[in-house]
Amino acid sequence: MSEGKGPPHEQPARRRFLKTAAMGLAAGALPTNSPATNPSSPDARTEPLAPPGEQTREREQWIPDGYSQDEADAYFVANPGSDFMVDVIKSLDIDYLAINAGSSFRGLQESVVNHGGNESPQIITCLHEEQAVALAHGYAKVSGRPIAVACHGTVGLQHAAMAIYNAWCDRAPVILLAGNHLDATQRLSFVSWAHSAQDAAHLVRDFTKWDDTPVSLPHFADSLVRAWQIATTPPMGPVVIVADAHLQEEAMVGSPAVPAAAPTIPPRGDDNAVREAARLLAQARAPVIVADRLARSQNGVDMLVQLAETLQAPVIDKGGRMNFPTNHPLCQTFAGRSLLRRADVILGLELNDTWGTLKRMRDLVHPDQTQVANPEAKVISIGSESLFLKPNYQNFQRFQPVTLAIAGDGEATLPGLIEAVRKELTDAGRARIAEREVVSRRAHEEMRKTAVDAARHGWDASPVSTARLYMEIWRLIRDRDWALTSGTILSGGWPQRLWDIRQHHQFIGDSGGYGVGYGAPASLGAALAHRPHGRFVVNVQADGDLMYGPGALWTAAHHGVPYLSVMHNNRGYHQEVMHLQRMTLRRQRGGRPAAEIGNTFDEPRIDYAQLAASMGVWSSGPVTNPADLSGVLTRAAQVVDSGEPALVDHW
């Protein structure tokens, strides 16, 4: 996205500053623990800030081609505005800046590297803006903190739009810094015009939480700190700050201050409403808890366990996050419909789709609605979804009337709800609870047994069955500190059915907006957040999803992010195959071959192992014999343990 030759001060002609400010980077221009100067750092592979041998040499020769010495001097800027922008970013404890390089934020990029020492934030080099945002999305769900993404002008935001929408639907905090050339008289070329806008953030405003276009450096500081607070306050979401290119590149005027940032305490449900919810739950004969994007931390998981055990109420985990341990007797996700049919009180916690939880609609010529839940059940909703909605994009789902709607963050509301339930319990209620405990244990054991029996079907088949794939992965990771970074909705939910998932960090849910192209870069971002903890990260990578953005593999190899990708390789978009099968069946014409046209990519087959190897990622496959899968996964794990990414393909 380069615009060609620019004013000399954008080139390395800041030679006066370099001469007077300890010309040798080795003499201390970078912190001693910077990845660029510390060979033991996981990111020591990144390029040095100056070519070898030039770190202590005066840079008189660094004058842009076609410019005289006097012209270079005329364009010299000693204190560019982007240096201050980096200081503001550092004040927010933002670890990384994910970028696909673009000229509209060249000033900011240079300041991150040279003024900020490429540390907090450190640049993560991405090959597409959509991958950069998805990386930040995955990182935020693991760490609970946002990182920044720089997008180049209008085209950068256009490329990033799908990933931004995913983060919006998934309530993930991402800070977007969008370059722009607002002042038309300062645009350098036709590219500057084509990549600029009067209102740059308008493009993504419908699916971001807040945006601003600062016109001064103090304005930028206020807006970025405000954006950080808004992004991290439930319901969380992406925010956009337009960092004008001229504001980045012009000299600072005065010494603007960096505002102090303090996280906002999440809003909790009204105390009186919470007490009423507790009364209904304590008096219930057959209460059921349904959780979706509830837990933001292990504390959220632990509190949900407390609530469920206090009531001995079965839990249906919708999988927006890891909310409840899969081996707990009260985890009865896969008995959801039968539980809801019997329930007299249903508690929904941060449900994305309450209507779809209580009802279902069949795909017929004239779709019909079926009531899944007991129509007489009292429904309690606790969540932050209603605190921030926008009208255009319909990710908020169909409206469902409920008995009691409590607006507030689910995790923040749980402590008060648990305390209120304990106060409301009577002797009769405790007797019902004891009876439910026996029933729940028996039901959970039966569900696990059924899942294991189902997994045995096609165990030795080739292609490898999905159940066997997940069981082979489980054997590999079960004695490790592990994390699964890929969603499971389109793979039968086998991890939730077969694995022992206990910790919040072990599963982060799916993409939110179900936009294809999320998996590989989001798993990379999640693995980046897991890396300081030494966790073994697994991504079961959909093949079609990878082809939207295979460059994420290169970024993983370039920055040395260790995680294992195992291809879920069915050589097609098989959800769409099933949709076309429905259409041909409904119209009584065609068949399976017709359903595959336009939906499969099997001829020629894509060799994902070669694709990964071409980008510097250790790879193996395709594995065609299921008996070989365990050994290949073991070798791949050794690569990951050494600090490198690995990929295993299978057919």
Tab-separated table of C-alpha atoms in Angstrom, residues 101-536:
chain	number	residue	atom	x	y	z
A	101	ALA	CA	1.823	-1.974	6.604
A	102	GLY	CA	0.241	1.098	5.037
A	103	SER	CA	1.434	4.614	4.254
A	104	SER	CA	-1.364	6.356	6.159
A	105	PHE	CA	0.152	5.199	9.474
A	106	ARG	CA	3.841	5.208	8.473
A	107	GLY	CA	4.562	7.880	11.071
A	108	LEU	CA	3.007	5.790	13.823
A	109	GLN	CA	4.808	2.649	12.669
A	110	GLU	CA	8.193	4.437	12.695
A	111	SER	CA	7.553	5.793	16.167
A	112	VAL	CA	6.601	2.378	17.540
A	113	VAL	CA	9.896	0.988	16.243
A	114	ASN	CA	12.340	3.812	16.964
A	115	HIS	CA	10.739	5.909	19.704
A	116	GLY	CA	9.041	3.036	21.515
A	117	GLY	CA	11.734	0.414	20.940
A	118	ASN	CA	9.166	-1.962	19.382
A	119	GLU	CA	8.064	-3.007	22.840
A	120	SER	CA	4.649	-2.574	24.462
A	121	PRO	CA	3.440	-2.308	21.813
A	122	GLN	CA	5.468	-4.657	19.663
A	123	ILE	CA	4.581	-4.819	15.998
A	124	ILE	CA	3.061	-8.076	14.777
A	125	THR	CA	3.460	-8.303	11.013
A	126	CYS	CA	0.307	-9.570	9.310
A	127	LEU	CA	-0.329	-10.201	5.625
A	128	HIS	CA	-3.914	-8.935	5.603
A	129	GLU	CA	-5.908	-6.507	7.738
A	130	GLU	CA	-8.634	-9.089	8.333
A	131	GLN	CA	-6.014	-11.393	9.817
A	132	ALA	CA	-4.679	-8.570	12.005
A	133	VAL	CA	-8.116	-7.884	13.515
A	134	ALA	CA	-8.923	-11.580	13.961
A	135	LEU	CA	-5.560	-11.996	15.710
A	136	ALA	CA	-6.505	-9.185	18.102
A	137	HIS	CA	-9.935	-10.787	18.578
A	138	GLY	CA	-8.415	-14.109	19.669
A	139	TYR	CA	-5.848	-12.397	21.880
A	140	ALA	CA	-8.511	-10.389	23.718
A	141	LYS	CA	-10.645	-13.450	24.509
A	142	VAL	CA	-7.693	-15.162	26.187
A	143	SER	CA	-6.017	-12.240	27.918
A	144	GLY	CA	-9.098	-10.170	28.716
A	145	ARG	CA	-7.211	-7.134	27.380
A	146	PRO	CA	-7.308	-5.477	23.966
A	147	ILE	CA	-4.392	-4.976	21.637
A	148	ALA	CA	-4.267	-2.423	18.839
A	149	VAL	CA	-4.593	-2.866	15.092
A	150	ALA	CA	-3.443	-0.266	12.574
A	151	CYS	CA	-5.519	-0.146	9.382
A	152	HIS	CA	-4.476	1.739	6.263
A	153	GLY	CA	-7.091	4.258	5.210
A	154	THR	CA	-10.314	3.242	3.559
A	155	VAL	CA	-8.983	0.097	1.904
A	156	GLY	CA	-7.519	-1.187	5.158
A	157	LEU	CA	-10.834	-0.849	6.961
A	158	GLN	CA	-12.605	-2.482	4.022
A	159	HIS	CA	-10.282	-5.474	4.242
A	160	ALA	CA	-10.694	-5.612	8.021
A	161	ALA	CA	-14.477	-5.228	8.030
A	162	MET	CA	-15.439	-8.927	8.317
A	163	ALA	CA	-13.094	-9.502	11.237
A	164	ILE	CA	-14.345	-6.332	12.929
A	165	TYR	CA	-17.895	-7.627	12.572
A	166	ASN	CA	-16.920	-10.960	14.110
A	167	ALA	CA	-15.384	-9.148	17.098
A	168	TRP	CA	-18.501	-6.984	17.406
A	169	CYS	CA	-20.835	-9.982	17.447
A	170	ASP	CA	-18.534	-11.825	19.863
A	171	ARG	CA	-18.272	-8.851	22.246
A	172	ALA	CA	-14.462	-8.789	22.046
A	173	PRO	CA	-12.505	-5.579	22.746
A	174	VAL	CA	-10.250	-4.485	19.872
A	175	ILE	CA	-8.690	-1.028	19.400
A	176	LEU	CA	-8.473	0.013	15.759
A	177	LEU	CA	-6.191	2.871	14.728
A	178	ALA	CA	-7.234	3.925	11.230
A	179	GLY	CA	-4.889	6.035	9.140
A	180	ASN	CA	-6.403	8.793	7.020
A	181	HIS	CA	-5.453	11.986	5.154
A	182	LEU	CA	-8.290	14.315	6.097
A	183	ASP	CA	-6.752	17.581	4.855
A	184	ALA	CA	-7.110	17.384	1.081
A	185	THR	CA	-4.353	19.935	0.525
A	186	GLN	CA	-1.835	17.627	2.204
A	187	ARG	CA	-2.594	14.482	0.192
A	188	LEU	CA	0.538	13.509	-1.691
A	189	SER	CA	-0.802	11.552	-4.645
A	190	PHE	CA	-3.784	9.922	-6.278
A	191	VAL	CA	-3.339	7.014	-3.839
A	192	SER	CA	-3.729	9.388	-0.875
A	193	TRP	CA	-7.008	10.551	-2.342
A	194	ALA	CA	-8.297	7.072	-3.137
A	195	HIS	CA	-7.431	5.827	0.359
A	196	SER	CA	-8.885	8.779	2.296
A	197	ALA	CA	-12.370	9.706	3.463
A	198	GLN	CA	-14.194	12.613	5.046
A	199	ASP	CA	-15.530	10.216	7.673
A	200	ALA	CA	-13.200	7.207	7.698
A	201	ALA	CA	-14.895	5.375	10.564
A	202	HIS	CA	-18.313	5.567	8.878
A	203	LEU	CA	-17.483	2.378	6.985
A	204	VAL	CA	-17.565	0.248	10.154
A	205	ARG	CA	-19.637	2.417	12.495
A	206	ASP	CA	-22.623	0.083	12.455
A	207	PHE	CA	-20.547	-2.702	14.024
A	208	THR	CA	-18.174	-0.873	16.325
A	209	LYS	CA	-18.929	0.394	19.787
A	210	TRP	CA	-17.481	3.906	19.472
A	211	ASP	CA	-15.247	5.996	17.228
A	212	ASP	CA	-13.645	9.406	17.039
A	213	THR	CA	-11.493	11.461	14.666
A	214	PRO	CA	-9.097	13.563	16.791
A	215	VAL	CA	-7.929	16.890	15.353
A	216	SER	CA	-5.109	17.503	17.831
A	217	LEU	CA	-2.703	15.449	19.909
A	218	PRO	CA	-4.448	16.235	23.236
A	219	HIS	CA	-7.697	15.233	21.515
A	220	PHE	CA	-6.049	11.962	20.400
A	221	ALA	CA	-4.909	11.226	23.957
A	222	ASP	CA	-8.367	11.827	25.435
A	223	SER	CA	-10.087	9.811	22.716
A	224	LEU	CA	-7.767	6.799	22.851
A	225	VAL	CA	-8.086	6.499	26.632
A	226	ARG	CA	-11.854	6.899	26.344
A	227	ALA	CA	-11.934	4.293	23.570
A	228	TRP	CA	-9.966	1.839	25.725
A	229	GLN	CA	-12.449	2.282	28.585
A	230	ILE	CA	-15.460	1.869	26.293
A	231	ALA	CA	-14.002	-1.201	24.564
A	232	THR	CA	-13.317	-2.963	27.870
A	233	THR	CA	-16.646	-2.153	29.563
A	234	PRO	CA	-19.281	-4.893	29.126
A	235	PRO	CA	-20.773	-5.359	26.650
A	236	MET	CA	-17.304	-5.138	25.162
A	237	GLY	CA	-16.560	-4.454	21.518
A	238	PRO	CA	-14.229	-2.934	18.933
A	239	VAL	CA	-13.595	0.809	18.812
A	240	VAL	CA	-11.999	3.020	16.146
A	241	ILE	CA	-9.737	6.037	16.500
A	242	VAL	CA	-8.789	7.750	13.258
A	243	ALA	CA	-5.103	8.700	13.550
A	244	ASP	CA	-4.720	11.393	10.927
A	245	ALA	CA	-1.478	11.002	8.968
A	246	HIS	CA	-0.569	14.683	9.184
A	247	LEU	CA	-1.157	14.678	12.928
A	248	GLN	CA	1.253	11.740	13.120
A	249	GLU	CA	3.947	13.372	11.016
A	250	GLU	CA	3.923	17.024	12.082
A	251	ALA	CA	5.968	18.244	15.033
A	252	MET	CA	4.342	18.336	18.453
A	253	VAL	CA	3.317	21.724	19.797
A	254	GLY	CA	3.986	22.022	23.506
A	255	SER	CA	3.978	19.034	25.840
A	256	PRO	CA	0.521	17.447	25.827
A	257	ALA	CA	-0.372	15.326	28.823
A	258	VAL	CA	-1.284	11.637	28.792
A	259	PRO	CA	-4.564	11.118	30.705
A	260	ALA	CA	-4.671	8.458	33.396
A	261	ALA	CA	-6.719	5.407	32.456
A	262	ALA	CA	-8.802	3.448	34.932
A	263	PRO	CA	-10.914	0.415	34.002
A	264	THR	CA	-14.666	0.812	34.358
A	265	ILE	CA	-16.324	-1.436	36.929
A	266	PRO	CA	-18.802	-3.655	35.022
A	267	PRO	CA	-22.469	-2.841	35.650
A	268	ARG	CA	-24.365	-5.406	37.731
A	269	GLY	CA	-28.053	-6.173	37.914
A	270	ASP	CA	-30.425	-4.224	40.160
A	271	ASP	CA	-30.460	-5.638	43.700
A	272	ASN	CA	-34.260	-5.854	43.961
A	273	ALA	CA	-34.528	-7.622	40.606
A	274	VAL	CA	-31.751	-10.029	41.601
A	275	ARG	CA	-33.615	-10.873	44.812
A	276	GLU	CA	-36.764	-11.606	42.802
A	277	ALA	CA	-34.779	-13.865	40.474
A	278	ALA	CA	-33.351	-15.663	43.510
A	279	ARG	CA	-36.846	-16.187	44.932
A	280	LEU	CA	-38.065	-17.761	41.695
A	281	LEU	CA	-35.027	-20.029	41.468
A	282	ALA	CA	-35.166	-21.110	45.120
A	283	GLN	CA	-38.832	-22.070	44.812
A	284	ALA	CA	-38.432	-23.853	41.480
A	285	ARG	CA	-39.141	-27.551	41.130
A	286	ALA	CA	-36.960	-27.982	38.013
A	287	PRO	CA	-34.718	-24.952	37.397
A	288	VAL	CA	-32.346	-24.920	34.416
A	289	ILE	CA	-29.409	-22.550	33.811
A	290	VAL	CA	-28.380	-21.633	30.259
A	291	ALA	CA	-25.089	-19.739	29.793
A	292	ASP	CA	-23.559	-18.305	26.630
A	293	ARG	CA	-21.000	-15.454	26.692
A	294	LEU	CA	-21.006	-15.354	30.476
A	295	ALA	CA	-17.573	-16.102	31.898
A	296	ARG	CA	-14.787	-13.606	31.248
A	297	SER	CA	-12.429	-15.324	33.676
A	298	GLN	CA	-11.966	-18.427	35.810
A	299	ASN	CA	-13.796	-16.566	38.552
A	300	GLY	CA	-16.872	-16.485	36.329
A	301	VAL	CA	-16.673	-20.258	35.853
A	302	ASP	CA	-16.227	-20.862	39.582
A	303	MET	CA	-19.193	-18.662	40.487
A	304	LEU	CA	-21.459	-20.395	37.989
A	305	VAL	CA	-20.458	-23.723	39.569
A	306	GLN	CA	-21.386	-22.276	42.985
A	307	LEU	CA	-24.788	-21.143	41.745
A	308	ALA	CA	-25.529	-24.437	40.007
A	309	GLU	CA	-24.472	-26.503	43.040
A	310	THR	CA	-26.449	-24.303	45.416
A	311	LEU	CA	-29.576	-25.037	43.385
A	312	GLN	CA	-28.477	-28.407	41.965
A	313	ALA	CA	-29.692	-26.959	38.683
A	314	PRO	CA	-28.400	-28.520	35.437
A	315	VAL	CA	-26.404	-26.209	33.184
A	316	ILE	CA	-26.641	-25.921	29.408
A	317	ASP	CA	-23.457	-24.294	28.125
A	318	LYS	CA	-24.122	-22.696	24.729
A	319	GLY	CA	-20.385	-22.385	24.108
A	320	GLY	CA	-19.937	-18.656	23.591
A	321	ARG	CA	-17.161	-19.016	26.169
A	322	MET	CA	-16.016	-21.803	28.486
A	323	ASN	CA	-18.609	-21.351	31.230
A	324	PHE	CA	-18.889	-24.690	33.035
A	325	PRO	CA	-16.672	-27.776	33.533
A	326	THR	CA	-17.653	-30.525	31.129
A	327	ASN	CA	-16.979	-33.303	33.668
A	328	HIS	CA	-19.246	-31.757	36.319
A	329	PRO	CA	-22.422	-33.785	36.992
A	330	LEU	CA	-24.530	-30.672	36.431
A	331	CYS	CA	-23.095	-30.085	32.946
A	332	GLN	CA	-25.917	-31.410	30.764
A	333	THR	CA	-25.516	-29.390	27.588
A	334	PHE	CA	-26.429	-32.260	25.280
A	335	ALA	CA	-29.686	-32.974	27.104
A	336	GLY	CA	-30.825	-29.402	26.590
A	337	ARG	CA	-34.183	-29.936	24.941
A	338	SER	CA	-35.440	-32.507	27.414
A	339	LEU	CA	-34.329	-30.313	30.323
A	340	LEU	CA	-36.046	-27.238	28.916
A	341	ARG	CA	-39.273	-29.184	28.304
A	342	ARG	CA	-39.433	-30.070	32.016
A	343	ALA	CA	-38.162	-26.761	33.406
A	344	ASP	CA	-40.408	-24.494	35.432
A	345	VAL	CA	-37.783	-21.719	35.806
A	346	ILE	CA	-35.122	-20.998	33.177
A	347	LEU	CA	-32.219	-18.670	33.949
A	348	GLY	CA	-30.458	-17.284	30.871
A	349	LEU	CA	-27.012	-15.767	31.470
A	350	GLU	CA	-25.623	-13.548	28.701
A	351	LEU	CA	-27.659	-15.399	26.094
A	352	ASN	CA	-27.034	-14.284	22.545
A	353	ASP	CA	-30.295	-15.863	21.345
A	354	THR	CA	-32.979	-16.391	23.966
A	355	TRP	CA	-35.679	-17.016	21.335
A	356	GLY	CA	-33.574	-19.693	19.643
A	357	THR	CA	-32.926	-21.331	23.005
A	358	LEU	CA	-36.599	-21.689	23.854
A	359	LYS	CA	-37.893	-22.384	20.347
A	360	ARG	CA	-36.688	-23.686	17.033
A	361	MET	CA	-37.664	-23.057	13.428
A	362	ARG	CA	-37.524	-25.843	10.860
A	363	ASP	CA	-36.209	-25.198	7.346
A	364	LEU	CA	-39.371	-25.904	5.363
A	365	VAL	CA	-40.969	-24.101	2.422
A	366	HIS	CA	-43.059	-22.335	5.029
A	367	PRO	CA	-40.840	-22.429	8.162
A	368	ASP	CA	-42.685	-23.555	11.243
A	369	GLN	CA	-41.918	-22.792	14.862
A	370	THR	CA	-41.655	-25.449	17.537
A	371	GLN	CA	-41.715	-24.686	21.242
A	372	VAL	CA	-38.697	-26.420	22.789
A	373	ALA	CA	-39.091	-25.157	26.347
A	374	ASN	CA	-42.038	-25.575	28.695
A	375	PRO	CA	-44.368	-22.714	27.655
A	376	GLU	CA	-45.398	-22.253	31.299
A	377	ALA	CA	-41.810	-21.815	32.494
A	378	LYS	CA	-40.773	-18.528	34.031
A	379	VAL	CA	-37.794	-17.121	32.131
A	380	ILE	CA	-35.180	-14.900	33.778
A	381	SER	CA	-32.658	-13.070	31.636
A	382	ILE	CA	-29.453	-11.542	33.047
A	383	GLY	CA	-27.044	-9.929	30.649
A	384	SER	CA	-25.517	-6.830	29.167
A	385	GLU	CA	-26.763	-7.386	25.601
A	386	SER	CA	-29.603	-4.893	25.967
A	387	LEU	CA	-27.247	-2.168	27.190
A	388	PHE	CA	-25.847	-1.548	23.725
A	389	LEU	CA	-27.644	-2.437	20.506
A	390	LYS	CA	-27.570	-0.933	17.024
A	391	PRO	CA	-30.419	-1.304	14.540
A	392	ASN	CA	-28.824	-2.231	11.226
A	393	TYR	CA	-26.978	-5.527	11.677
A	394	GLN	CA	-29.279	-8.153	13.160
A	395	ASN	CA	-26.810	-10.038	15.347
A	396	PHE	CA	-29.091	-9.451	18.356
A	397	GLN	CA	-31.504	-12.171	17.136
A	398	ARG	CA	-35.297	-12.403	17.402
A	399	PHE	CA	-37.072	-10.740	20.326
A	400	GLN	CA	-38.181	-13.053	23.123
A	401	PRO	CA	-40.465	-11.842	25.945
A	402	VAL	CA	-39.302	-13.022	29.357
A	403	THR	CA	-40.678	-13.004	32.879
A	404	LEU	CA	-37.850	-10.972	34.368
A	405	ALA	CA	-35.209	-9.113	32.346
A	406	ILE	CA	-32.210	-7.869	34.329
A	407	ALA	CA	-29.777	-5.576	32.565
A	408	GLY	CA	-26.255	-6.021	33.895
A	409	ASP	CA	-23.069	-7.938	33.300
A	410	GLY	CA	-23.710	-11.596	34.055
A	411	GLU	CA	-20.393	-12.348	35.730
A	412	ALA	CA	-20.572	-9.187	37.851
A	413	THR	CA	-24.141	-10.051	38.914
A	414	LEU	CA	-23.444	-13.655	39.958
A	415	PRO	CA	-22.072	-12.971	43.481
A	416	GLY	CA	-25.213	-11.086	44.493
A	417	LEU	CA	-27.445	-13.725	42.940
A	418	ILE	CA	-25.667	-16.582	44.747
A	419	GLU	CA	-25.998	-14.813	48.086
A	420	ALA	CA	-29.674	-14.026	47.471
A	421	VAL	CA	-30.473	-17.630	46.475
A	422	ARG	CA	-28.900	-18.968	49.674
A	423	LYS	CA	-31.032	-16.606	51.731
A	424	GLU	CA	-34.218	-17.658	49.913
A	425	LEU	CA	-33.773	-21.418	50.349
A	426	THR	CA	-36.207	-23.171	52.691
A	427	ASP	CA	-36.134	-26.683	54.136
A	428	ALA	CA	-38.563	-27.815	51.448
A	429	GLY	CA	-36.323	-26.277	48.813
A	430	ARG	CA	-33.242	-28.042	50.176
A	431	ALA	CA	-35.094	-31.366	50.041
A	432	ARG	CA	-35.896	-30.832	46.357
A	433	ILE	CA	-32.241	-29.912	45.765
A	434	ALA	CA	-31.036	-33.186	47.291
A	435	GLU	CA	-33.364	-35.140	44.999
A	436	ARG	CA	-32.149	-33.241	41.927
A	437	GLU	CA	-28.523	-33.996	42.774
A	438	VAL	CA	-29.090	-37.751	42.471
A	439	VAL	CA	-30.948	-37.366	39.167
A	440	SER	CA	-28.276	-35.072	37.707
A	441	ARG	CA	-25.410	-37.430	38.500
A	442	ARG	CA	-27.169	-40.325	36.853
A	443	ALA	CA	-28.079	-38.269	33.773
A	444	HIS	CA	-24.546	-36.922	33.356
A	445	GLU	CA	-23.012	-40.407	33.536
A	446	GLU	CA	-25.454	-41.644	30.907
A	447	MET	CA	-24.664	-38.739	28.565
A	448	ARG	CA	-20.912	-39.351	28.784
A	449	LYS	CA	-21.401	-43.057	28.126
A	450	THR	CA	-23.582	-42.297	25.098
A	451	ALA	CA	-20.952	-39.917	23.728
A	452	VAL	CA	-18.164	-42.482	24.074
A	453	ASP	CA	-20.287	-45.128	22.338
A	454	ALA	CA	-21.051	-42.706	19.490
A	455	ALA	CA	-17.353	-41.897	19.084
A	456	ARG	CA	-16.579	-45.572	18.407
A	457	HIS	CA	-18.548	-45.550	15.149
A	458	GLY	CA	-16.183	-45.377	12.193
A	459	TRP	CA	-13.155	-45.468	14.486
A	460	ASP	CA	-10.908	-47.104	11.886
A	461	ALA	CA	-12.458	-45.404	8.891
A	462	SER	CA	-10.518	-43.406	6.326
A	463	PRO	CA	-10.982	-40.445	6.038
A	464	VAL	CA	-10.471	-40.107	9.794
A	465	SER	CA	-13.725	-39.590	11.674
A	466	THR	CA	-14.178	-36.298	13.491
A	467	ALA	CA	-14.662	-38.082	16.818
A	468	ARG	CA	-11.405	-40.019	16.437
A	469	LEU	CA	-9.537	-36.866	15.439
A	470	TYR	CA	-10.598	-35.164	18.677
A	471	MET	CA	-9.863	-38.233	20.784
A	472	GLU	CA	-6.347	-38.530	19.353
A	473	ILE	CA	-5.799	-34.856	20.163
A	474	TRP	CA	-7.146	-35.430	23.680
A	475	ARG	CA	-4.673	-38.251	24.284
A	476	LEU	CA	-1.910	-35.859	23.253
A	477	ILE	CA	-2.868	-32.942	25.498
A	478	ARG	CA	-4.767	-34.321	28.498
A	479	ASP	CA	-1.725	-34.346	30.818
A	480	ARG	CA	-0.590	-30.867	29.742
A	481	ASP	CA	-1.657	-27.321	30.518
A	482	TRP	CA	-3.594	-26.976	27.275
A	483	ALA	CA	-5.968	-24.676	25.434
A	484	LEU	CA	-8.269	-25.220	22.441
A	485	THR	CA	-8.568	-22.044	20.392
A	486	SER	CA	-10.992	-23.163	17.677
A	487	GLY	CA	-14.765	-23.301	17.791
A	488	THR	CA	-16.626	-26.610	17.862
A	489	ILE	CA	-20.092	-25.819	16.514
A	490	LEU	CA	-19.332	-27.201	13.049
A	491	SER	CA	-17.471	-30.264	14.322
A	492	GLY	CA	-20.155	-31.930	16.410
A	493	GLY	CA	-19.146	-30.458	19.767
A	494	TRP	CA	-16.888	-33.462	20.357
A	495	PRO	CA	-14.527	-31.723	22.818
A	496	GLN	CA	-17.450	-30.797	25.069
A	497	ARG	CA	-18.820	-34.342	24.757
A	498	LEU	CA	-15.552	-36.217	25.362
A	499	TRP	CA	-12.895	-33.968	26.918
A	500	ASP	CA	-12.429	-32.878	30.510
A	501	ILE	CA	-12.604	-29.095	30.114
A	502	ARG	CA	-12.249	-27.384	33.482
A	503	GLN	CA	-10.472	-24.054	33.068
A	504	HIS	CA	-11.778	-20.877	31.469
A	505	HIS	CA	-8.687	-20.491	29.298
A	506	GLN	CA	-9.153	-23.933	27.751
A	507	PHE	CA	-11.912	-22.820	25.377
A	508	ILE	CA	-12.823	-19.376	24.001
A	509	GLY	CA	-15.860	-20.085	21.829
A	510	ASP	CA	-16.404	-19.417	18.158
A	511	SER	CA	-16.118	-16.351	15.939
A	512	GLY	CA	-19.277	-14.515	16.965
A	513	GLY	CA	-20.442	-13.457	13.509
A	514	TYR	CA	-19.558	-16.792	11.866
A	515	GLY	CA	-17.563	-15.010	9.191
A	516	VAL	CA	-15.211	-17.457	7.451
A	517	GLY	CA	-11.530	-16.600	7.804
A	518	TYR	CA	-11.530	-16.222	11.590
A	519	GLY	CA	-9.975	-19.522	12.659
A	520	ALA	CA	-6.304	-19.345	11.697
A	521	PRO	CA	-5.533	-15.741	12.729
A	522	ALA	CA	-7.723	-15.828	15.861
A	523	SER	CA	-5.987	-18.999	17.011
A	524	LEU	CA	-2.665	-17.292	16.358
A	525	GLY	CA	-3.720	-14.334	18.513
A	526	ALA	CA	-4.962	-16.660	21.234
A	527	ALA	CA	-1.679	-18.597	21.115
A	528	LEU	CA	0.199	-15.319	21.426
A	529	ALA	CA	-1.720	-14.597	24.641
A	530	HIS	CA	-1.133	-18.142	25.944
A	531	ARG	CA	2.604	-18.054	25.183
A	532	PRO	CA	3.745	-16.310	28.407
A	533	HIS	CA	1.940	-19.027	30.393
A	534	GLY	CA	3.632	-21.879	28.533
A	535	ARG	CA	0.346	-23.496	27.525
A	536	PHE	CA	0.082	-26.057	24.748
